[in-house]
Amino acid sequence: MAKMNLLQAINNALIIAMTENEKVMVFGEDVGHFGGVFRATSNLQEKFGRARCFNTPLTEQGIIGFANGLASQGSVPVAEIQFGDYIFPAFDQIVNETAKWRYRSGGQFSCGTLTIRTPYGGGIAGGHYHSQSPEAYFAHTPGLKIVIPRNPYQAKGLLLASIRDDNPVLFLEPKRLYRASVGEVPEEDYELPIGKGEVTKEGADISLLAWGAQMEIMDKAAELAEKEGISCEIIDLRSILPWDVETVCASVAKTGRLLISHEAPLTGGFASEIAATVQERCFLNLESPITRVCGLDTPYPLAHEKEYMPDHLKVFEAIKRTVHY
C-alpha cells in the first residue's frame, strides 16, 4: 500500500490504464506538459508521448465531439473537462450523441469506451463558475453512467472500472478533496464495482446517504449524533447512475429513516429521485418523512459559500428533527 492523495490516485489509475492498453488516450485543456490545472495528468505526456496525451483547444463541445468520434472508431478516450461548471457547452454532445450512439445505430456503433473526467463541487472559494455540482442534469440521461469517488482508494478503483466499462462514464471528481483526502492505495491494478453503494458505518436509528466530498460531512454529523444517543448508518452511493436502490432500501427498512445530502441545489437535485424511489419501496417502513439537506436554490455564492454549503451542523440538526419527528 502506498500513501496517495486523490490526485495521485487518479494519476496512478491513468498510468495503469495507458500502460495496459495502447488505445487509451488522455486529452483536454492543459493536460499535456502542464499536467492539468490540478496536475492530475502530470508526466503522462512524458511517459506516453504527445500522440496519447495532448492538449485541446478551449472548446468543450469540440473535446467531447472529438472523443465521441474516437470512441466510435475503437479508441479508448479519457477526456478531461477542466471544471464541471464548463461542461455545459458539451451538454448536447454528451446527452444526444455519447449516450445515444449505440441505441440510434442499432448496436452497430458505440461510444461505450469514453470516460469523461471533470472536477466538481465547492469548498475552495471558487465562486459560481468553479463550484457547481452538475450530476443531476446528466442523471436524467439513459445511456450514461455517473461515478463519484470519496477518497483515493475509491478514485483509483472506480476510475479503472470506468475506463474499462462498455458504457460511457461521467467521472466526477470532488475537487475539494484533491489534496485534502489522503489514504492507503494498493499500487497494483484493481477495480471497484460501478452501481454498487457502500455502507461505511452500521447504525440503527437513521440512514445517512451521500456521495463524494459530502461523505466527510456525514461522518462529522454522525459523530455529533452519537453523542446524543442517535445511531447513524452511513451509505456512500458512489454511483449516481445507476444507483444502488437495493442497498439504500435495505438500510431504510432497518432504520426507518433516511437523510440525503448533496452540495447541488435542493430543487431537482438527485436527492429528489432517491426520496421518491425510497418512498415507493419503503413507505410502510418509514417512521418519519425523508429529509434532504442540500445546497440553496441560488447561484453558487462566493461571498456566502459557508452559508450555502450543507455542512455537518445543518445535517446534525436535520438528524435530530428526523429522529424526534
mmCIF file of C-alpha atoms in Angstrom:
data_model
loop_
_atom_site.group_PDB
_atom_site.id
_atom_site.type_symbol
_atom_site.label_atom_id
_atom_site.label_comp_id
_atom_site.label_asym_id
_atom_site.label_seq_id
_atom_site.Cartn_x
_atom_site.Cartn_y
_atom_site.Cartn_z
ATOM 1 C CA MET A 1 0.000 0.000 0.000
ATOM 2 C CA ALA A 2 1.184 3.489 -0.844
ATOM 3 C CA LYS A 3 0.005 6.758 0.693
ATOM 4 C CA MET A 4 -1.688 8.817 -2.011
ATOM 5 C CA ASN A 5 -3.945 11.814 -2.215
ATOM 6 C CA LEU A 6 -6.912 11.825 -4.573
ATOM 7 C CA LEU A 7 -4.931 13.411 -7.417
ATOM 8 C CA GLN A 8 -2.108 10.915 -7.132
ATOM 9 C CA ALA A 9 -4.586 8.021 -7.137
ATOM 10 C CA ILE A 10 -6.215 9.336 -10.312
ATOM 11 C CA ASN A 11 -2.820 9.825 -11.942
ATOM 12 C CA ASN A 12 -1.820 6.297 -10.936
ATOM 13 C CA ALA A 13 -5.020 4.849 -12.419
ATOM 14 C CA LEU A 14 -4.389 6.672 -15.700
ATOM 15 C CA ILE A 15 -0.816 5.341 -15.864
ATOM 16 C CA ILE A 16 -2.036 1.769 -15.305
ATOM 17 C CA ALA A 17 -4.784 2.104 -17.933
ATOM 18 C CA MET A 18 -2.449 3.655 -20.514
ATOM 19 C CA THR A 19 0.284 1.084 -19.869
ATOM 20 C CA GLU A 20 -2.120 -1.832 -20.181
ATOM 21 C CA ASN A 21 -3.943 -0.635 -23.299
ATOM 22 C CA GLU A 22 -2.251 1.435 -26.011
ATOM 23 C CA LYS A 23 -5.689 2.554 -27.230
ATOM 24 C CA VAL A 24 -6.211 4.664 -24.084
ATOM 25 C CA MET A 25 -5.725 8.378 -24.848
ATOM 26 C CA VAL A 26 -5.922 11.333 -22.453
ATOM 27 C CA PHE A 27 -6.727 14.830 -23.695
ATOM 28 C CA GLY A 28 -8.253 18.118 -22.611
ATOM 29 C CA GLU A 29 -7.319 21.692 -21.804
ATOM 30 C CA ASP A 30 -3.733 21.953 -20.453
ATOM 31 C CA VAL A 31 -3.463 18.222 -19.689
ATOM 32 C CA GLY A 32 -0.212 17.730 -21.655
ATOM 33 C CA HIS A 33 3.179 19.006 -20.474
ATOM 34 C CA PHE A 34 1.455 21.238 -17.878
ATOM 35 C CA GLY A 35 -0.235 18.199 -16.309
ATOM 36 C CA GLY A 36 -3.682 19.748 -15.983
ATOM 37 C CA VAL A 37 -4.824 22.670 -13.869
ATOM 38 C CA PHE A 38 -4.788 20.410 -10.771
ATOM 39 C CA ARG A 39 -1.847 18.252 -12.025
ATOM 40 C CA ALA A 40 -3.949 15.086 -12.318
ATOM 41 C CA THR A 41 -2.258 14.256 -15.638
ATOM 42 C CA SER A 42 1.295 15.077 -14.546
ATOM 43 C CA ASN A 43 4.043 13.275 -16.502
ATOM 44 C CA LEU A 44 1.610 11.364 -18.732
ATOM 45 C CA GLN A 45 2.846 13.112 -21.858
ATOM 46 C CA GLU A 46 6.449 12.387 -20.905
ATOM 47 C CA LYS A 47 5.647 8.703 -20.309
ATOM 48 C CA PHE A 48 3.367 8.015 -23.259
ATOM 49 C CA GLY A 49 4.132 10.702 -25.817
ATOM 50 C CA ARG A 50 2.211 13.528 -27.430
ATOM 51 C CA ALA A 51 0.077 11.178 -29.515
ATOM 52 C CA ARG A 52 -1.580 9.715 -26.398
ATOM 53 C CA CYS A 53 -1.674 12.691 -24.002
ATOM 54 C CA PHE A 54 -2.237 16.090 -25.547
ATOM 55 C CA ASN A 55 -3.843 19.499 -25.184
ATOM 56 C CA THR A 56 -7.032 20.512 -26.945
ATOM 57 C CA PRO A 57 -8.380 23.938 -27.854
ATOM 58 C CA LEU A 58 -10.689 25.623 -25.342
ATOM 59 C CA THR A 59 -13.860 24.118 -26.744
ATOM 60 C CA GLU A 60 -15.720 21.685 -24.514
ATOM 61 C CA GLN A 61 -18.178 20.774 -27.242
ATOM 62 C CA GLY A 62 -15.227 20.045 -29.515
ATOM 63 C CA ILE A 63 -13.464 17.945 -26.872
ATOM 64 C CA ILE A 64 -16.456 15.652 -26.428
ATOM 65 C CA GLY A 65 -17.335 15.594 -30.116
ATOM 66 C CA PHE A 66 -13.759 14.523 -30.862
ATOM 67 C CA ALA A 67 -13.921 11.946 -28.043
ATOM 68 C CA ASN A 68 -17.176 10.523 -29.417
ATOM 69 C CA GLY A 69 -15.548 10.014 -32.789
ATOM 70 C CA LEU A 70 -12.503 8.334 -31.282
ATOM 71 C CA ALA A 71 -14.651 6.032 -29.130
ATOM 72 C CA SER A 72 -16.901 5.063 -32.034
ATOM 73 C CA GLN A 73 -13.824 4.069 -34.058
ATOM 74 C CA GLY A 74 -12.316 1.825 -31.384
ATOM 75 C CA SER A 75 -10.086 4.080 -29.289
ATOM 76 C CA VAL A 76 -10.443 4.402 -25.504
ATOM 77 C CA PRO A 77 -10.579 8.161 -24.886
ATOM 78 C CA VAL A 78 -10.350 9.710 -21.419
ATOM 79 C CA ALA A 79 -11.464 13.294 -21.978
ATOM 80 C CA GLU A 80 -10.996 15.945 -19.304
ATOM 81 C CA ILE A 81 -13.333 18.905 -18.876
ATOM 82 C CA GLN A 82 -11.277 21.330 -16.812
ATOM 83 C CA PHE A 83 -14.125 22.250 -14.438
ATOM 84 C CA GLY A 84 -17.574 20.676 -14.122
ATOM 85 C CA ASP A 85 -19.069 24.141 -14.486
ATOM 86 C CA TYR A 86 -17.735 24.278 -18.063
ATOM 87 C CA ILE A 87 -19.260 21.002 -19.166
ATOM 88 C CA PHE A 88 -22.454 22.656 -20.396
ATOM 89 C CA PRO A 89 -21.205 23.641 -23.878
ATOM 90 C CA ALA A 90 -20.684 19.874 -24.308
ATOM 91 C CA PHE A 91 -24.141 19.009 -22.972
ATOM 92 C CA ASP A 92 -25.587 18.361 -26.418
ATOM 93 C CA GLN A 93 -22.716 16.071 -27.416
ATOM 94 C CA ILE A 94 -22.931 14.086 -24.153
ATOM 95 C CA VAL A 95 -26.711 13.792 -23.962
ATOM 96 C CA ASN A 96 -27.595 13.443 -27.651
ATOM 97 C CA GLU A 97 -24.519 11.690 -29.062
ATOM 98 C CA THR A 98 -22.412 9.986 -26.368
ATOM 99 C CA ALA A 99 -25.388 8.455 -24.573
ATOM 100 C CA LYS A 100 -27.463 7.578 -27.646
ATOM 101 C CA TRP A 101 -24.957 6.499 -30.305
ATOM 102 C CA ARG A 102 -25.289 2.775 -29.568
ATOM 103 C CA TYR A 103 -29.092 2.966 -29.454
ATOM 104 C CA ARG A 104 -29.583 5.035 -32.600
ATOM 105 C CA SER A 105 -27.221 2.820 -34.619
ATOM 106 C CA GLY A 106 -28.954 -0.369 -33.528
ATOM 107 C CA GLY A 107 -25.810 -1.540 -31.778
ATOM 108 C CA GLN A 108 -23.565 -1.118 -34.830
ATOM 109 C CA PHE A 109 -21.559 1.706 -33.227
ATOM 110 C CA SER A 110 -20.918 2.805 -29.661
ATOM 111 C CA CYS A 111 -19.246 5.486 -27.570
ATOM 112 C CA GLY A 112 -19.043 2.999 -24.712
ATOM 113 C CA THR A 113 -15.268 3.277 -24.308
ATOM 114 C CA LEU A 114 -15.462 7.008 -23.484
ATOM 115 C CA THR A 115 -14.721 8.257 -19.978
ATOM 116 C CA ILE A 116 -15.221 11.946 -19.182
ATOM 117 C CA ARG A 117 -13.312 13.211 -16.132
ATOM 118 C CA THR A 118 -14.151 16.529 -14.518
ATOM 119 C CA PRO A 119 -13.605 18.215 -11.128
ATOM 120 C CA TYR A 120 -16.834 19.347 -9.467
ATOM 121 C CA GLY A 121 -18.182 20.817 -6.252
ATOM 122 C CA GLY A 122 -17.411 23.673 -3.901
ATOM 123 C CA GLY A 123 -15.457 24.384 -0.773
ATOM 124 C CA ILE A 124 -12.451 26.017 -2.489
ATOM 125 C CA ALA A 125 -13.715 29.636 -2.697
ATOM 126 C CA GLY A 126 -14.027 29.185 -6.446
ATOM 127 C CA GLY A 127 -17.165 31.251 -6.967
ATOM 128 C CA HIS A 128 -20.099 30.312 -9.140
ATOM 129 C CA TYR A 129 -18.088 29.219 -12.200
ATOM 130 C CA HIS A 130 -15.783 26.813 -10.348
ATOM 131 C CA SER A 131 -18.000 25.267 -7.667
ATOM 132 C CA GLN A 132 -21.142 23.753 -9.160
ATOM 133 C CA SER A 133 -22.365 20.156 -8.871
ATOM 134 C CA PRO A 134 -23.957 19.159 -12.200
ATOM 135 C CA GLU A 135 -24.648 15.462 -11.585
ATOM 136 C CA ALA A 136 -28.456 15.700 -11.621
ATOM 137 C CA TYR A 137 -28.511 17.246 -15.121
ATOM 138 C CA PHE A 138 -26.890 14.108 -16.537
ATOM 139 C CA ALA A 139 -28.664 11.576 -14.317
ATOM 140 C CA HIS A 140 -31.767 12.121 -16.478
ATOM 141 C CA THR A 141 -29.948 10.572 -19.461
ATOM 142 C CA PRO A 142 -30.302 6.850 -20.240
ATOM 143 C CA GLY A 143 -27.092 5.514 -21.767
ATOM 144 C CA LEU A 144 -24.682 7.209 -19.345
ATOM 145 C CA LYS A 145 -23.079 6.088 -16.119
ATOM 146 C CA ILE A 146 -22.140 8.624 -13.423
ATOM 147 C CA VAL A 147 -19.487 7.804 -10.821
ATOM 148 C CA ILE A 148 -18.249 9.897 -7.874
ATOM 149 C CA PRO A 149 -15.418 8.735 -5.551
ATOM 150 C CA ARG A 150 -14.990 9.881 -1.954
ATOM 151 C CA ASN A 151 -11.312 9.078 -1.324
ATOM 152 C CA PRO A 152 -8.097 7.985 -3.111
ATOM 153 C CA TYR A 153 -8.817 4.251 -2.818
ATOM 154 C CA GLN A 154 -12.229 4.739 -4.384
ATOM 155 C CA ALA A 155 -10.874 7.098 -7.032
ATOM 156 C CA LYS A 156 -8.330 4.646 -8.419
ATOM 157 C CA GLY A 157 -10.573 1.573 -8.374
ATOM 158 C CA LEU A 158 -13.620 3.353 -9.771
ATOM 159 C CA LEU A 159 -11.665 5.200 -12.476
ATOM 160 C CA LEU A 160 -10.079 1.974 -13.741
ATOM 161 C CA ALA A 161 -13.529 0.342 -13.762
ATOM 162 C CA SER A 162 -14.960 3.362 -15.622
ATOM 163 C CA ILE A 163 -12.283 3.321 -18.319
ATOM 164 C CA ARG A 164 -12.859 -0.413 -18.911
ATOM 165 C CA ASP A 165 -16.652 -0.277 -18.729
ATOM 166 C CA ASP A 166 -18.516 -0.806 -22.006
ATOM 167 C CA ASN A 167 -20.637 2.281 -21.411
ATOM 168 C CA PRO A 168 -19.749 5.983 -21.439
ATOM 169 C CA VAL A 169 -18.970 7.147 -17.921
ATOM 170 C CA LEU A 170 -19.031 10.647 -16.463
ATOM 171 C CA PHE A 171 -16.439 10.536 -13.673
ATOM 172 C CA LEU A 172 -16.951 13.458 -11.276
ATOM 173 C CA GLU A 173 -14.019 14.253 -9.002
ATOM 174 C CA PRO A 174 -14.671 16.257 -5.790
ATOM 175 C CA LYS A 175 -12.007 18.914 -6.175
ATOM 176 C CA ARG A 176 -12.100 19.946 -2.502
ATOM 177 C CA LEU A 177 -10.631 16.532 -1.701
ATOM 178 C CA TYR A 178 -7.908 16.515 -4.367
ATOM 179 C CA ARG A 179 -5.107 17.137 -1.874
ATOM 180 C CA ALA A 180 -7.096 17.041 1.370
ATOM 181 C CA SER A 181 -8.060 13.364 1.128
ATOM 182 C CA VAL A 182 -5.069 11.070 1.737
ATOM 183 C CA GLY A 183 -5.154 7.335 2.282
ATOM 184 C CA GLU A 184 -3.614 3.967 1.576
ATOM 185 C CA VAL A 185 -3.990 2.810 -2.017
ATOM 186 C CA PRO A 186 -2.795 -0.501 -3.490
ATOM 187 C CA GLU A 187 -0.106 0.106 -6.084
ATOM 188 C CA GLU A 188 -1.325 -2.788 -8.194
ATOM 189 C CA ASP A 189 -4.284 -2.835 -10.593
ATOM 190 C CA TYR A 190 -7.769 -3.199 -9.056
ATOM 191 C CA GLU A 191 -11.350 -2.189 -9.804
ATOM 192 C CA LEU A 192 -14.391 -1.314 -7.700
ATOM 193 C CA PRO A 193 -17.921 -2.087 -8.917
ATOM 194 C CA ILE A 194 -19.917 0.642 -10.639
ATOM 195 C CA GLY A 195 -23.524 0.915 -9.479
ATOM 196 C CA LYS A 196 -22.865 -0.501 -6.025
ATOM 197 C CA GLY A 197 -23.073 1.650 -2.901
ATOM 198 C CA GLU A 198 -21.098 1.027 0.268
ATOM 199 C CA VAL A 199 -22.293 1.024 3.863
ATOM 200 C CA THR A 200 -19.382 2.759 5.586
ATOM 201 C CA LYS A 201 -20.894 2.652 9.079
ATOM 202 C CA GLU A 202 -23.594 0.427 10.547
ATOM 203 C CA GLY A 203 -26.360 2.037 12.596
ATOM 204 C CA ALA A 204 -29.900 1.551 13.850
ATOM 205 C CA ASP A 205 -31.806 4.856 14.092
ATOM 206 C CA ILE A 206 -31.342 6.694 10.772
ATOM 207 C CA SER A 207 -29.721 6.150 7.379
ATOM 208 C CA LEU A 208 -27.464 8.938 6.084
ATOM 209 C CA LEU A 209 -26.850 8.907 2.322
ATOM 210 C CA ALA A 210 -24.337 10.993 0.376
ATOM 211 C CA TRP A 211 -21.513 10.814 -2.171
ATOM 212 C CA GLY A 212 -18.186 12.468 -2.902
ATOM 213 C CA ALA A 213 -16.947 15.168 -0.533
ATOM 214 C CA GLN A 214 -20.273 15.170 1.323
ATOM 215 C CA MET A 215 -19.345 11.848 2.914
ATOM 216 C CA GLU A 216 -16.912 13.651 5.231
ATOM 217 C CA ILE A 217 -19.778 15.896 6.324
ATOM 218 C CA MET A 218 -21.944 12.866 7.104
ATOM 219 C CA ASP A 219 -19.188 11.351 9.242
ATOM 220 C CA LYS A 220 -18.856 14.539 11.299
ATOM 221 C CA ALA A 221 -22.626 14.868 11.732
ATOM 222 C CA ALA A 222 -22.900 11.227 12.787
ATOM 223 C CA GLU A 223 -20.245 11.765 15.465
ATOM 224 C CA LEU A 224 -22.313 14.594 16.941
ATOM 225 C CA ALA A 225 -25.476 12.493 16.762
ATOM 226 C CA GLU A 226 -23.819 9.552 18.515
ATOM 227 C CA LYS A 227 -23.070 11.816 21.492
ATOM 228 C CA GLU A 228 -26.833 12.316 21.833
ATOM 229 C CA GLY A 229 -27.551 8.604 21.601
ATOM 230 C CA ILE A 230 -28.569 8.527 17.941
ATOM 231 C CA SER A 231 -27.133 5.591 15.990
ATOM 232 C CA CYS A 232 -26.476 6.531 12.353
ATOM 233 C CA GLU A 233 -25.948 4.209 9.399
ATOM 234 C CA ILE A 234 -23.905 5.888 6.635
ATOM 235 C CA ILE A 235 -24.018 4.942 2.958
ATOM 236 C CA ASP A 236 -21.739 6.171 0.190
ATOM 237 C CA LEU A 237 -23.747 5.932 -3.029
ATOM 238 C CA ARG A 238 -20.566 6.066 -5.216
ATOM 239 C CA SER A 239 -22.585 5.800 -8.437
ATOM 240 C CA ILE A 240 -25.409 8.184 -9.324
ATOM 241 C CA LEU A 241 -26.335 6.336 -12.496
ATOM 242 C CA PRO A 242 -27.075 3.518 -11.970
ATOM 243 C CA TRP A 243 -27.659 3.960 -8.240
ATOM 244 C CA ASP A 244 -27.858 1.152 -5.713
ATOM 245 C CA VAL A 245 -31.551 1.058 -4.840
ATOM 246 C CA GLU A 246 -31.297 -2.272 -3.025
ATOM 247 C CA THR A 247 -28.586 -1.215 -0.557
ATOM 248 C CA VAL A 248 -30.354 2.049 0.259
ATOM 249 C CA CYS A 249 -33.771 0.436 0.718
ATOM 250 C CA ALA A 250 -32.350 -2.367 2.861
ATOM 251 C CA SER A 251 -30.835 0.251 5.157
ATOM 252 C CA VAL A 252 -34.065 2.272 5.352
ATOM 253 C CA ALA A 253 -36.051 -0.890 6.111
ATOM 254 C CA LYS A 254 -33.724 -1.388 9.092
ATOM 255 C CA THR A 255 -33.573 2.187 10.439
ATOM 256 C CA GLY A 256 -36.960 3.559 9.338
ATOM 257 C CA ARG A 257 -35.476 6.947 8.471
ATOM 258 C CA LEU A 258 -33.475 8.494 5.639
ATOM 259 C CA LEU A 259 -31.497 11.711 5.277
ATOM 260 C CA ILE A 260 -29.919 12.540 1.901
ATOM 261 C CA SER A 261 -27.350 15.296 1.437
ATOM 262 C CA HIS A 262 -25.627 16.829 -1.589
ATOM 263 C CA GLU A 263 -23.999 20.145 -2.476
ATOM 264 C CA ALA A 264 -26.184 20.800 -5.528
ATOM 265 C CA PRO A 265 -29.306 22.961 -5.030
ATOM 266 C CA LEU A 266 -32.300 21.328 -3.375
ATOM 267 C CA THR A 267 -34.822 21.666 -6.193
ATOM 268 C CA GLY A 268 -34.357 18.987 -8.838
ATOM 269 C CA GLY A 269 -31.288 17.560 -7.109
ATOM 270 C CA PHE A 270 -30.652 13.829 -7.278
ATOM 271 C CA ALA A 271 -31.851 13.501 -3.679
ATOM 272 C CA SER A 272 -35.361 14.038 -5.048
ATOM 273 C CA GLU A 273 -35.118 10.921 -7.233
ATOM 274 C CA ILE A 274 -33.792 8.875 -4.340
ATOM 275 C CA ALA A 275 -36.520 10.121 -1.991
ATOM 276 C CA ALA A 276 -39.283 9.290 -4.478
ATOM 277 C CA THR A 277 -37.976 5.772 -5.071
ATOM 278 C CA VAL A 278 -37.468 5.022 -1.374
ATOM 279 C CA GLN A 279 -40.934 6.352 -0.569
ATOM 280 C CA GLU A 280 -42.434 3.972 -3.132
ATOM 281 C CA ARG A 281 -40.482 0.940 -1.940
ATOM 282 C CA CYS A 282 -40.246 1.552 1.811
ATOM 283 C CA PHE A 283 -43.389 3.508 2.643
ATOM 284 C CA LEU A 284 -44.509 1.142 5.393
ATOM 285 C CA ASN A 285 -41.026 1.111 6.941
ATOM 286 C CA LEU A 286 -40.726 4.893 7.289
ATOM 287 C CA GLU A 287 -41.012 6.384 10.775
ATOM 288 C CA SER A 288 -40.648 9.980 9.549
ATOM 289 C CA PRO A 289 -40.553 11.947 6.281
ATOM 290 C CA ILE A 290 -37.416 11.567 4.172
ATOM 291 C CA THR A 291 -35.150 14.569 4.769
ATOM 292 C CA ARG A 292 -32.932 16.398 2.270
ATOM 293 C CA VAL A 293 -30.045 18.639 3.358
ATOM 294 C CA CYS A 294 -28.705 20.273 0.208
ATOM 295 C CA GLY A 295 -27.316 23.451 -1.295
ATOM 296 C CA LEU A 296 -29.532 26.511 -1.549
ATOM 297 C CA ASP A 297 -31.660 27.347 -4.570
ATOM 298 C CA THR A 298 -29.370 30.187 -5.576
ATOM 299 C CA PRO A 299 -26.384 30.606 -7.893
ATOM 300 C CA TYR A 300 -23.296 29.419 -6.039
ATOM 301 C CA PRO A 301 -22.293 32.436 -3.889
ATOM 302 C CA LEU A 302 -18.616 33.281 -3.416
ATOM 303 C CA ALA A 303 -19.175 35.668 -0.508
ATOM 304 C CA HIS A 304 -21.637 33.351 1.257
ATOM 305 C CA GLU A 305 -20.124 29.949 0.473
ATOM 306 C CA LYS A 306 -20.215 28.833 4.115
ATOM 307 C CA GLU A 307 -23.887 29.714 4.379
ATOM 308 C CA TYR A 308 -24.633 27.902 1.111
ATOM 309 C CA MET A 309 -22.858 24.641 1.909
ATOM 310 C CA PRO A 310 -24.818 21.834 3.634
ATOM 311 C CA ASP A 311 -22.305 21.441 6.453
ATOM 312 C CA HIS A 312 -22.198 18.965 9.346
ATOM 313 C CA LEU A 313 -24.150 21.268 11.659
ATOM 314 C CA LYS A 314 -27.048 21.531 9.215
ATOM 315 C CA VAL A 315 -27.011 17.758 8.811
ATOM 316 C CA PHE A 316 -26.848 17.224 12.582
ATOM 317 C CA GLU A 317 -29.874 19.449 13.194
ATOM 318 C CA ALA A 318 -31.765 17.605 10.460
ATOM 319 C CA ILE A 319 -30.862 14.238 12.031
ATOM 320 C CA LYS A 320 -32.382 15.345 15.335
ATOM 321 C CA ARG A 321 -35.539 16.681 13.675
ATOM 322 C CA THR A 322 -35.992 13.442 11.748
ATOM 323 C CA VAL A 323 -35.373 11.098 14.672
ATOM 324 C CA HIS A 324 -37.638 13.081 17.008
ATOM 325 C CA TYR A 325 -40.399 13.594 14.434
#
